[in-house]
Short mmCIF file of C-alpha atoms in Angstrom, two decimals:
data_model
loop_
_atom_site.label_atom_id
_atom_site.label_comp_id
_atom_site.label_asym_id
_atom_site.label_seq_id
_atom_site.Cartn_x
_atom_site.Cartn_y
_atom_site.Cartn_z
CA UNK A 1 118.97 141.28 120.87
CA UNK A 2 117.39 138.74 118.55
CA UNK A 3 114.22 138.41 120.57
CA UNK A 4 113.39 142.10 120.04
CA UNK A 5 113.14 141.95 116.27
CA UNK A 6 110.46 144.04 114.59
CA UNK A 7 106.82 143.10 115.05
CA UNK A 8 105.15 140.86 112.54
CA UNK A 9 101.51 139.91 112.11
CA UNK A 10 100.27 136.41 112.80
CA UNK A 11 97.11 135.12 111.18
CA UNK A 12 95.07 134.66 114.36
CA UNK A 13 95.69 134.22 118.06
CA UNK A 14 93.76 130.94 117.96
CA UNK A 15 96.04 129.61 115.25
CA UNK A 16 99.07 130.47 117.34
CA UNK A 17 97.69 128.39 120.20
CA UNK A 18 96.99 125.50 117.87
CA UNK A 19 100.50 125.70 116.46
CA UNK A 20 101.95 125.35 119.97
CA UNK A 21 99.74 122.33 120.63
CA UNK A 22 100.79 120.55 117.43
CA UNK A 23 104.42 121.37 118.10
CA UNK A 24 104.20 119.72 121.49
CA UNK A 25 102.61 116.61 120.00
CA UNK A 26 105.34 116.28 117.39
CA UNK A 27 108.04 116.66 120.04
CA UNK A 28 106.47 113.98 122.19
CA UNK A 29 106.78 111.27 119.55
CA UNK A 30 110.22 112.12 118.23
CA UNK A 31 112.40 112.86 121.25
CA UNK A 32 113.24 109.20 121.87
CA UNK A 33 114.78 108.06 118.59
CA UNK A 34 115.42 104.33 118.49
CA UNK A 35 117.96 103.20 115.85
CA UNK A 36 116.14 101.14 113.23
CA UNK A 37 118.93 99.58 111.20
CA UNK A 38 121.03 96.57 112.11
CA UNK A 39 124.76 96.44 111.36
CA UNK A 40 124.53 93.04 109.62
CA UNK A 41 121.41 90.88 109.24
CA UNK A 42 118.40 92.63 107.76
CA UNK A 43 115.44 92.26 110.10
CA UNK A 44 111.99 92.14 108.50
CA UNK A 45 108.66 92.07 110.35
CA UNK A 46 105.54 90.88 108.51
CA UNK A 47 102.30 92.12 110.05
CA UNK A 48 99.53 89.60 110.79
CA UNK A 49 97.70 91.55 113.47
CA UNK A 50 95.20 93.32 111.21
CA UNK A 51 93.06 90.60 109.61
CA UNK A 52 95.64 89.66 106.98
CA UNK A 53 94.16 86.13 106.99
CA UNK A 54 90.51 87.18 106.80
CA UNK A 55 88.27 85.66 104.13
CA UNK A 56 90.29 84.02 101.36
CA UNK A 57 93.43 85.99 102.23
CA UNK A 58 96.46 84.18 103.61
CA UNK A 59 99.07 86.92 103.77
CA UNK A 60 101.58 85.16 106.01
CA UNK A 61 105.05 83.72 105.43
CA UNK A 62 104.42 80.78 107.78
CA UNK A 63 101.80 79.44 110.15
CA UNK A 64 104.53 79.44 112.81
CA UNK A 65 104.45 82.84 114.52
CA UNK A 66 106.32 84.90 115.43
CA UNK A 67 109.25 82.76 114.22
CA UNK A 68 108.81 80.88 110.90
CA UNK A 69 111.95 78.86 111.67
CA UNK A 70 109.89 76.89 114.16
CA UNK A 71 108.03 75.35 111.21
CA UNK A 72 111.21 74.57 109.29
CA UNK A 73 114.59 75.93 110.35
CA UNK A 74 116.19 75.48 106.94
CA UNK A 75 113.54 75.76 104.22
CA UNK A 76 114.61 74.81 100.72
CA UNK A 77 111.19 75.00 99.06
CA UNK A 78 108.39 77.49 99.59
CA UNK A 79 106.13 74.65 100.70
CA UNK A 80 108.40 74.09 103.71
CA UNK A 81 106.61 77.11 105.15
CA UNK A 82 102.81 77.42 104.92
CA UNK A 83 101.25 80.64 103.72
CA UNK A 84 100.52 82.56 100.55
CA UNK A 85 103.65 84.67 101.21
CA UNK A 86 105.91 81.69 101.90
CA UNK A 87 107.73 82.08 98.56
CA UNK A 88 108.69 85.60 99.60
CA UNK A 89 109.79 84.51 103.06
CA UNK A 90 111.72 81.43 101.96
CA UNK A 91 113.52 83.36 99.20
CA UNK A 92 114.78 85.87 101.77
CA UNK A 93 115.63 83.18 104.32
CA UNK A 94 117.72 81.21 101.83
CA UNK A 95 120.06 84.18 101.27
CA UNK A 96 121.27 83.98 104.88
CA UNK A 97 121.06 87.77 105.11
CA UNK A 98 117.59 88.13 106.63
CA UNK A 99 115.90 87.51 109.95
CA UNK A 100 112.12 87.23 109.55
CA UNK A 101 109.35 87.46 112.13
CA UNK A 102 105.55 87.81 112.16
CA UNK A 103 103.65 90.24 114.40
CA UNK A 104 100.25 89.08 115.62
CA UNK A 105 99.49 91.79 118.18
CA UNK A 106 99.47 95.59 118.27
CA UNK A 107 102.45 97.27 116.63
CA UNK A 108 104.69 99.24 119.02
CA UNK A 109 107.90 101.23 118.80
CA UNK A 110 110.34 101.60 121.66
CA UNK A 111 108.76 98.87 123.81
CA UNK A 112 110.00 95.58 125.22
CA UNK A 113 108.17 93.11 122.96
CA UNK A 114 110.25 90.84 120.72
CA UNK A 115 108.23 92.13 117.77
CA UNK A 116 108.62 95.80 118.75
CA UNK A 117 109.50 97.83 115.66
CA UNK A 118 112.75 99.03 117.22
CA UNK A 119 114.05 95.47 116.68
CA UNK A 120 113.51 95.60 112.90
CA UNK A 121 114.69 97.34 109.76
CA UNK A 122 111.55 96.88 107.67
CA UNK A 123 107.83 96.50 108.36
CA UNK A 124 105.64 94.79 105.73
CA UNK A 125 101.91 95.58 105.77
CA UNK A 126 100.43 92.98 103.39
CA UNK A 127 96.89 94.24 102.77
CA UNK A 128 95.78 95.08 106.32
CA UNK A 129 92.03 94.80 106.85
CA UNK A 130 91.50 96.54 110.18
CA UNK A 131 92.34 100.14 111.03
CA UNK A 132 95.54 100.84 112.94
CA UNK A 133 94.99 102.39 116.35
CA UNK A 134 96.22 105.88 117.13
CA UNK A 135 99.14 104.42 119.08
CA UNK A 136 100.02 102.03 116.24
CA UNK A 137 100.02 104.84 113.67
CA UNK A 138 102.35 106.85 115.88
CA UNK A 139 104.62 103.81 116.22
CA UNK A 140 104.72 103.11 112.48
CA UNK A 141 105.33 106.70 111.43
CA UNK A 142 108.00 107.28 114.08
CA UNK A 143 109.70 104.02 113.08
CA UNK A 144 109.97 105.21 109.48
CA UNK A 145 110.93 108.74 110.46
CA UNK A 146 113.85 107.35 112.48
CA UNK A 147 115.19 105.19 109.65
CA UNK A 148 112.89 102.19 109.21
CA UNK A 149 111.54 100.80 105.94
CA UNK A 150 107.78 100.54 105.34
CA UNK A 151 106.29 98.25 102.65
CA UNK A 152 102.59 99.03 102.11
CA UNK A 153 100.65 96.56 99.96
CA UNK A 154 97.09 97.51 99.09
CA UNK A 155 94.25 95.89 97.15
CA UNK A 156 91.29 97.24 95.23
CA UNK A 157 88.71 99.45 96.87
CA UNK A 158 85.91 97.42 98.40
CA UNK A 159 88.15 94.47 99.32
CA UNK A 160 86.75 94.36 102.85
CA UNK A 161 87.66 90.77 103.68
CA UNK A 162 86.38 90.80 107.27
CA UNK A 163 83.28 92.94 106.63
CA UNK A 164 84.20 95.60 109.19
CA UNK A 165 83.57 98.50 106.80
CA UNK A 166 87.25 99.13 106.05
CA UNK A 167 89.46 97.98 103.18
CA UNK A 168 93.21 98.29 102.64
CA UNK A 169 92.86 101.47 100.56
CA UNK A 170 91.04 103.24 103.39
CA UNK A 171 93.30 101.80 106.08
CA UNK A 172 96.58 102.80 104.43
CA UNK A 173 95.28 106.25 103.47
CA UNK A 174 94.17 106.68 107.09
CA UNK A 175 97.69 105.81 108.26
CA UNK A 176 99.14 108.56 106.06
CA UNK A 177 96.54 111.26 106.72
CA UNK A 178 95.40 110.70 110.30
CA UNK A 179 98.42 110.25 112.54
CA UNK A 180 100.11 112.30 115.26
CA UNK A 181 103.52 112.48 113.57
CA UNK A 182 102.82 114.03 110.15
CA UNK A 183 99.43 113.96 108.44
CA UNK A 184 100.23 116.43 105.65
CA UNK A 185 100.90 113.91 102.87
CA UNK A 186 104.23 112.77 104.40
CA UNK A 187 105.10 110.25 101.68
CA UNK A 188 103.90 112.32 98.73
CA UNK A 189 101.17 110.01 97.45
CA UNK A 190 97.62 108.86 98.08
CA UNK A 191 96.05 105.52 97.18
CA UNK A 192 93.29 105.67 94.56
CA UNK A 193 89.80 104.31 95.26
CA UNK A 194 89.77 102.07 92.21
CA UNK A 195 89.15 98.43 91.30
CA UNK A 196 91.25 97.67 88.21
CA UNK A 197 90.32 94.20 87.03
CA UNK A 198 93.45 93.15 85.16
CA UNK A 199 96.65 94.24 83.50
CA UNK A 200 100.42 94.01 83.37
CA UNK A 201 101.78 97.41 84.48
CA UNK A 202 105.22 98.15 83.04
CA UNK A 203 108.35 99.33 84.81
CA UNK A 204 109.95 102.63 83.86
CA UNK A 205 113.39 102.64 82.26
CA UNK A 206 115.94 103.38 85.00
CA UNK A 207 119.03 101.17 85.02
CA UNK A 208 120.35 102.78 88.22
CA UNK A 209 117.28 102.15 90.35
CA UNK A 210 117.97 99.50 93.00
CA UNK A 211 114.37 98.32 93.20
CA UNK A 212 114.04 97.76 89.46
CA UNK A 213 117.58 96.45 89.00
CA UNK A 214 118.71 94.71 92.17
CA UNK A 215 120.39 91.56 93.38
CA UNK A 216 117.18 89.53 92.88
CA UNK A 217 116.79 90.40 89.20
CA UNK A 218 115.49 93.00 86.76
CA UNK A 219 111.89 94.15 86.95
CA UNK A 220 110.03 94.58 83.66
CA UNK A 221 106.35 94.16 84.54
CA UNK A 222 104.01 93.50 87.43
CA UNK A 223 100.47 92.16 87.62
CA UNK A 224 97.05 93.61 88.44
CA UNK A 225 94.30 91.14 89.28
CA UNK A 226 91.77 93.47 90.90
CA UNK A 227 94.00 96.17 92.36
CA UNK A 228 94.52 99.91 92.48
CA UNK A 229 97.10 102.62 91.85
CA UNK A 230 98.43 105.73 93.55
CA UNK A 231 98.43 109.42 92.70
CA UNK A 232 101.82 111.01 93.31
CA UNK A 233 102.27 114.49 94.76
CA UNK A 234 105.93 115.49 94.40
CA UNK A 235 105.13 119.01 95.63
CA UNK A 236 104.51 117.42 99.03
CA UNK A 237 107.49 115.06 98.95
CA UNK A 238 110.06 115.53 96.19
CA UNK A 239 111.43 112.01 96.73
CA UNK A 240 108.28 110.17 95.66
CA UNK A 241 108.90 108.16 92.49
CA UNK A 242 106.66 105.96 90.38
CA UNK A 243 108.47 102.80 89.25
CA UNK A 244 105.71 100.71 87.66
CA UNK A 245 102.69 102.21 85.87
CA UNK A 246 99.31 101.04 84.71
CA UNK A 247 99.09 100.93 80.92
CA UNK A 248 98.43 104.37 79.48
CA UNK A 249 99.60 106.24 82.58
CA UNK A 250 102.82 107.97 83.65
CA UNK A 251 104.04 110.84 85.77
CA UNK A 252 101.83 111.53 88.78
CA UNK A 253 98.89 109.25 87.93
CA UNK A 254 98.45 105.51 87.60
CA UNK A 255 101.50 104.49 89.66
CA UNK A 256 101.13 100.80 90.53
CA UNK A 257 104.41 100.64 92.43
CA UNK A 258 106.06 103.68 93.99
CA UNK A 259 108.81 104.53 96.45
CA UNK A 260 109.42 107.51 98.70
CA UNK A 261 111.20 108.60 101.87
CA UNK A 262 110.15 110.07 105.20
CA UNK A 263 112.65 111.47 107.65
CA UNK A 264 115.55 109.01 107.55
CA UNK A 265 113.37 106.11 106.42
CA UNK A 266 112.07 104.65 103.16
CA UNK A 267 108.65 103.69 101.88
CA UNK A 268 107.37 101.39 99.13
CA UNK A 269 103.79 101.04 97.84
CA UNK A 270 102.26 98.24 95.74
CA UNK A 271 98.69 98.47 94.48
CA UNK A 272 97.64 94.82 94.65
CA UNK A 273 98.23 91.76 96.82
CA UNK A 274 97.94 89.30 93.91
CA UNK A 275 101.60 89.76 92.85
CA UNK A 276 102.85 88.52 96.25
CA UNK A 277 100.43 85.55 96.35
CA UNK A 278 102.30 82.32 95.58
CA UNK A 279 99.15 80.25 95.14
CA UNK A 280 99.74 77.98 98.13
CA UNK A 281 98.59 78.37 101.70
CA UNK A 282 96.29 77.07 104.34
CA UNK A 283 93.48 74.69 103.41
CA UNK A 284 90.23 76.35 102.36
CA UNK A 285 91.68 79.58 100.96
CA UNK A 286 91.21 80.55 97.32
CA UNK A 287 94.62 81.77 96.18
CA UNK A 288 96.19 83.03 92.95
CA UNK A 289 99.79 82.42 91.92
CA UNK A 290 100.90 85.90 90.97
CA UNK A 291 104.41 85.33 92.35
CA UNK A 292 105.22 82.95 89.49
CA UNK A 293 103.10 84.60 86.79
CA UNK A 294 105.12 84.22 83.57
CA UNK A 295 103.95 87.59 82.25
CA UNK A 296 105.46 89.52 85.16
CA UNK A 297 108.55 89.77 87.36
CA UNK A 298 106.78 90.08 90.70
CA UNK A 299 109.30 88.07 92.73
CA UNK A 300 112.17 90.31 91.69
CA UNK A 301 110.12 93.40 92.51
CA UNK A 302 109.14 92.18 95.98
CA UNK A 303 112.61 90.98 96.90
CA UNK A 304 114.54 93.95 95.49
CA UNK A 305 112.16 96.33 97.28
CA UNK A 306 112.65 94.47 100.57
CA UNK A 307 116.42 94.74 100.15
CA UNK A 308 116.19 98.46 99.37
CA UNK A 309 113.91 99.16 102.32
CA UNK A 310 116.21 97.22 104.65
CA UNK A 311 119.40 98.83 103.34
CA UNK A 312 120.86 95.53 102.08
CA UNK A 313 123.61 96.54 99.67
CA UNK A 314 121.81 99.82 99.18
CA UNK A 315 123.11 103.35 99.40
CA UNK A 316 119.95 104.12 101.38
CA UNK A 317 117.21 106.65 101.01
CA UNK A 318 116.67 105.95 97.34
CA UNK A 319 120.05 106.26 95.63
CA UNK A 320 123.50 107.80 95.47
CA UNK A 321 126.72 106.89 97.19
CA UNK A 322 127.42 103.20 97.52
CA UNK A 323 130.80 103.24 99.25
CA UNK A 324 131.87 103.25 102.88
CA UNK A 325 130.32 106.05 104.89
CA UNK A 326 130.32 106.99 108.56
CA UNK A 327 126.83 107.89 109.70
CA UNK A 328 126.64 111.50 110.87
CA UNK A 329 124.58 114.69 110.99
CA UNK A 330 126.54 117.37 109.11
CA UNK A 331 124.80 120.71 109.64
CA UNK A 332 126.17 123.06 112.26
CA UNK A 333 123.79 124.70 114.73
CA UNK A 334 120.92 122.63 113.27
CA UNK A 335 118.28 123.82 115.72
CA UNK A 336 119.55 127.44 115.78
CA UNK A 337 120.03 127.23 119.56
CA UNK A 338 123.52 128.80 119.27
CA UNK A 339 121.90 131.92 117.88
CA UNK A 340 123.21 133.71 114.81
CA UNK A 341 126.21 131.42 114.21
CA UNK A 342 127.23 128.91 111.51
CA UNK A 343 124.34 129.92 109.26
CA UNK A 344 124.45 132.95 106.97
CA UNK A 345 121.13 134.71 107.45
CA UNK A 346 119.35 137.98 106.79
CA UNK A 347 119.11 140.33 109.75
CA UNK A 348 116.77 139.02 112.44
CA UNK A 349 115.97 135.68 110.75
CA UNK A 350 117.43 133.54 113.55
CA UNK A 351 115.36 134.63 116.53
CA UNK A 352 113.71 133.84 119.85
CA UNK A 353 110.72 136.09 119.12
CA UNK A 354 107.65 134.80 120.94
CA UNK A 355 105.39 135.84 118.07
CA UNK A 356 106.27 132.56 116.33
CA UNK A 357 106.98 129.50 118.48
CA UNK A 358 110.08 127.38 118.00
CA UNK A 359 109.40 123.70 117.46
CA UNK A 360 112.00 122.79 120.10
CA UNK A 361 114.19 124.99 122.29
CA UNK A 362 114.00 128.76 122.03
CA UNK A 363 115.43 129.65 118.61
CA UNK A 364 114.15 129.10 115.10
CA UNK A 365 114.65 130.70 111.67
CA UNK A 366 111.78 133.03 110.72
CA UNK A 367 111.78 134.22 107.11
CA UNK A 368 109.45 137.02 105.94
CA UNK A 369 106.23 137.89 107.80
CA UNK A 370 106.30 141.64 107.17
CA UNK A 371 103.20 142.17 105.05
CA UNK A 372 105.29 144.18 102.60
CA UNK A 373 107.72 143.43 99.78
CA UNK A 374 110.67 141.68 101.41
CA UNK A 375 113.27 138.93 100.86
CA UNK A 376 114.96 136.86 103.58
CA UNK A 377 117.65 134.22 103.12
CA UNK A 378 119.20 131.48 105.25
CA UNK A 379 122.09 129.31 104.08
CA UNK A 380 124.92 127.02 105.14
CA UNK A 381 127.61 125.27 103.11
CA UNK A 382 128.32 121.64 103.94
CA UNK A 383 130.70 119.01 102.59
CA UNK A 384 129.04 115.65 101.92
CA UNK A 385 131.60 112.78 101.88
CA UNK A 386 131.89 110.52 98.86
CA UNK A 387 130.13 107.19 99.09
CA UNK A 388 127.39 108.49 101.36
CA UNK A 389 123.64 108.50 101.13
CA UNK A 390 122.44 111.93 102.26
CA UNK A 391 119.05 113.21 103.42
CA UNK A 392 118.22 116.85 104.13
CA UNK A 393 115.32 117.37 106.51
CA UNK A 394 113.76 120.27 108.38
CA UNK A 395 110.51 121.21 110.06
CA UNK A 396 108.53 124.00 108.42
CA UNK A 397 105.60 126.05 109.70
CA UNK A 398 103.83 128.41 107.27
CA UNK A 399 101.54 131.08 108.69
CA UNK A 400 99.73 133.52 106.42
CA UNK A 401 97.24 136.37 106.39
CA UNK A 402 96.54 135.80 102.68
CA UNK A 403 92.99 134.66 101.97
CA UNK A 404 93.40 133.44 98.40
CA UNK A 405 93.11 129.74 97.64
CA UNK A 406 94.64 129.97 94.18
CA UNK A 407 97.49 132.51 94.03
CA UNK A 408 100.97 132.04 95.46
CA UNK A 409 101.85 135.60 96.44
CA UNK A 410 104.65 134.71 98.89
CA UNK A 411 107.17 131.92 98.28
CA UNK A 412 109.92 129.98 100.02
CA UNK A 413 112.42 128.22 97.74
CA UNK A 414 114.71 125.50 99.08
CA UNK A 415 117.86 124.60 97.14
CA UNK A 416 120.84 122.31 97.63
CA UNK A 417 123.70 123.34 95.43
CA UNK A 418 122.21 124.17 92.04
CA UNK A 419 119.18 121.90 92.57
CA UNK A 420 115.81 123.31 93.60
CA UNK A 421 114.33 120.84 96.07
CA UNK A 422 110.96 122.49 96.68
CA UNK A 423 108.98 125.70 96.57
CA UNK A 424 106.34 126.48 99.20
CA UNK A 425 103.92 129.39 99.35
CA UNK A 426 101.06 130.96 101.25
CA UNK A 427 98.90 128.21 99.72
CA UNK A 428 100.73 125.66 101.90
CA UNK A 429 99.90 127.37 105.19
CA UNK A 430 98.99 125.03 108.03
CA UNK A 431 98.94 124.93 111.81
CA UNK A 432 102.04 123.52 113.47
CA UNK A 433 105.31 122.29 112.03
CA UNK A 434 105.53 119.75 109.20
CA UNK A 435 108.57 117.56 108.52
CA UNK A 436 110.10 117.95 105.04
CA UNK A 437 112.69 115.50 103.76
CA UNK A 438 114.79 115.31 100.58
CA UNK A 439 117.28 112.82 99.18
CA UNK A 440 120.46 114.79 98.32
CA UNK A 441 122.72 111.77 97.79
CA UNK A 442 123.64 113.07 94.32
CA UNK A 443 125.71 115.75 96.09
CA UNK A 444 128.00 113.19 97.76
CA UNK A 445 131.65 114.12 97.21
CA UNK A 446 130.91 117.85 96.90
CA UNK A 447 130.57 120.95 99.04
CA UNK A 448 127.06 122.28 98.55
CA UNK A 449 125.15 125.26 99.92
CA UNK A 450 121.81 124.56 101.53
CA UNK A 451 119.74 127.68 100.95
CA UNK A 452 116.29 128.90 101.98
CA UNK A 453 115.02 132.02 100.21
CA UNK A 454 111.72 133.66 101.21
CA UNK A 455 110.19 136.30 98.96
CA UNK A 456 107.13 138.17 100.20
CA UNK A 457 104.71 140.32 98.17
CA UNK A 458 103.58 143.84 98.86
CA UNK A 459 100.64 143.18 101.19
CA UNK A 460 99.42 140.58 103.73
CA UNK A 461 102.13 138.69 105.58
CA UNK A 462 103.31 135.10 105.12
CA UNK A 463 105.80 133.69 107.62
CA UNK A 464 108.06 130.74 106.79
CA UNK A 465 109.38 129.35 110.07
CA UNK A 466 112.09 126.66 110.04
CA UNK A 467 113.46 124.59 112.92
CA UNK A 468 115.35 121.36 113.69
CA UNK A 469 117.24 120.99 110.44
CA UNK A 470 119.47 118.01 109.68
CA UNK A 471 121.64 116.65 106.89
CA UNK A 472 122.10 112.99 107.77
CA UNK A 473 124.54 110.76 105.92
CA UNK A 474 124.90 107.00 106.10
#
């Protein structure tokens, strides 16, 4: 009987209770998944409910809200719509492939409002200047987790346009680190508290990247006119990728434009609002025409990123595939509720033991936790069709009795085929389950083995508990 497996030590009874509480909270916000992507027209929502017009800012596509078409139903010039983002909006509108709206009230997901996030493919946050509420952060994160695109545009630290004590750096970092869905660095980056006065950050060389080389042109440089950058943390999210870097920086520091994924959704970050400013807007605002700056290719970057986030002509999730694909979840027994079937696992790994709580249902996969030298494995082979974008995701809870803050004594390695996706250790221990997500589109057209291998040292237990796996293709 799986539930009677040998006893293992948990760190503390209090931590166990906290883990159950966090698990319940995560379940509450993810059980009602609302499809985010349209079959045809790409639906983009620009936020204007968080002081995006405060001070000299004018971060709107049109003064007509929620529908810019009420100002001009067939704009041919950016001045047909009024706002510092009208060039962006009009350029998308003229393609005939986009439906654009502006939100002026609280952001929701799964509600009845016409600007509810469930009605859109992409949400643009153009330098928000008021904090998102707890409910809004849950809505945004769940929207992305279920397949939506999120475009976060920051500005320099201290750009508090409405004098409420919060700037875009703090607000966007708060969204990523203080929400009920996943606050453990879900996108794999944090926004730096910097004010960089000027510069022309350069794009990396990657001819296959859809954001840098898309239907709207090739990106070579962007523009900083008092902005900031991001620090990347690929150990937290292997899909984070810097595309444009401040001069003298590369790798994990100085990323001025970056992309990532979360669950089935996609994320883009830009470190300044000046590149999206077209220099025209409402009377009385002091604006800067970064959109048409001759030293940069900001328009191509904004438009290609919008297309990628919305899935327009994109393989989705950051690359791979590109052909026809039927959306599906490919893993068998993904939540382990059928017991020790489909997966190949070490003895006792798939279990109902009450010593570690499942995230959902009764079963989960529990690797290691013995407090002695031990190795556990869990694997499943899966065929990923050609032409598909593919994302592997799972929820992971790490519980440890180790007290070190510097040495990884016990490790969990996750691989797909011959590629190592991530390695976790006792240093990553946390209460509750955390969603992990990886783009595995490069494996399309192959049969690959998804493998989890936990190796534990000679003393002090570390438990790696996995639940609710998925390999989604689209």
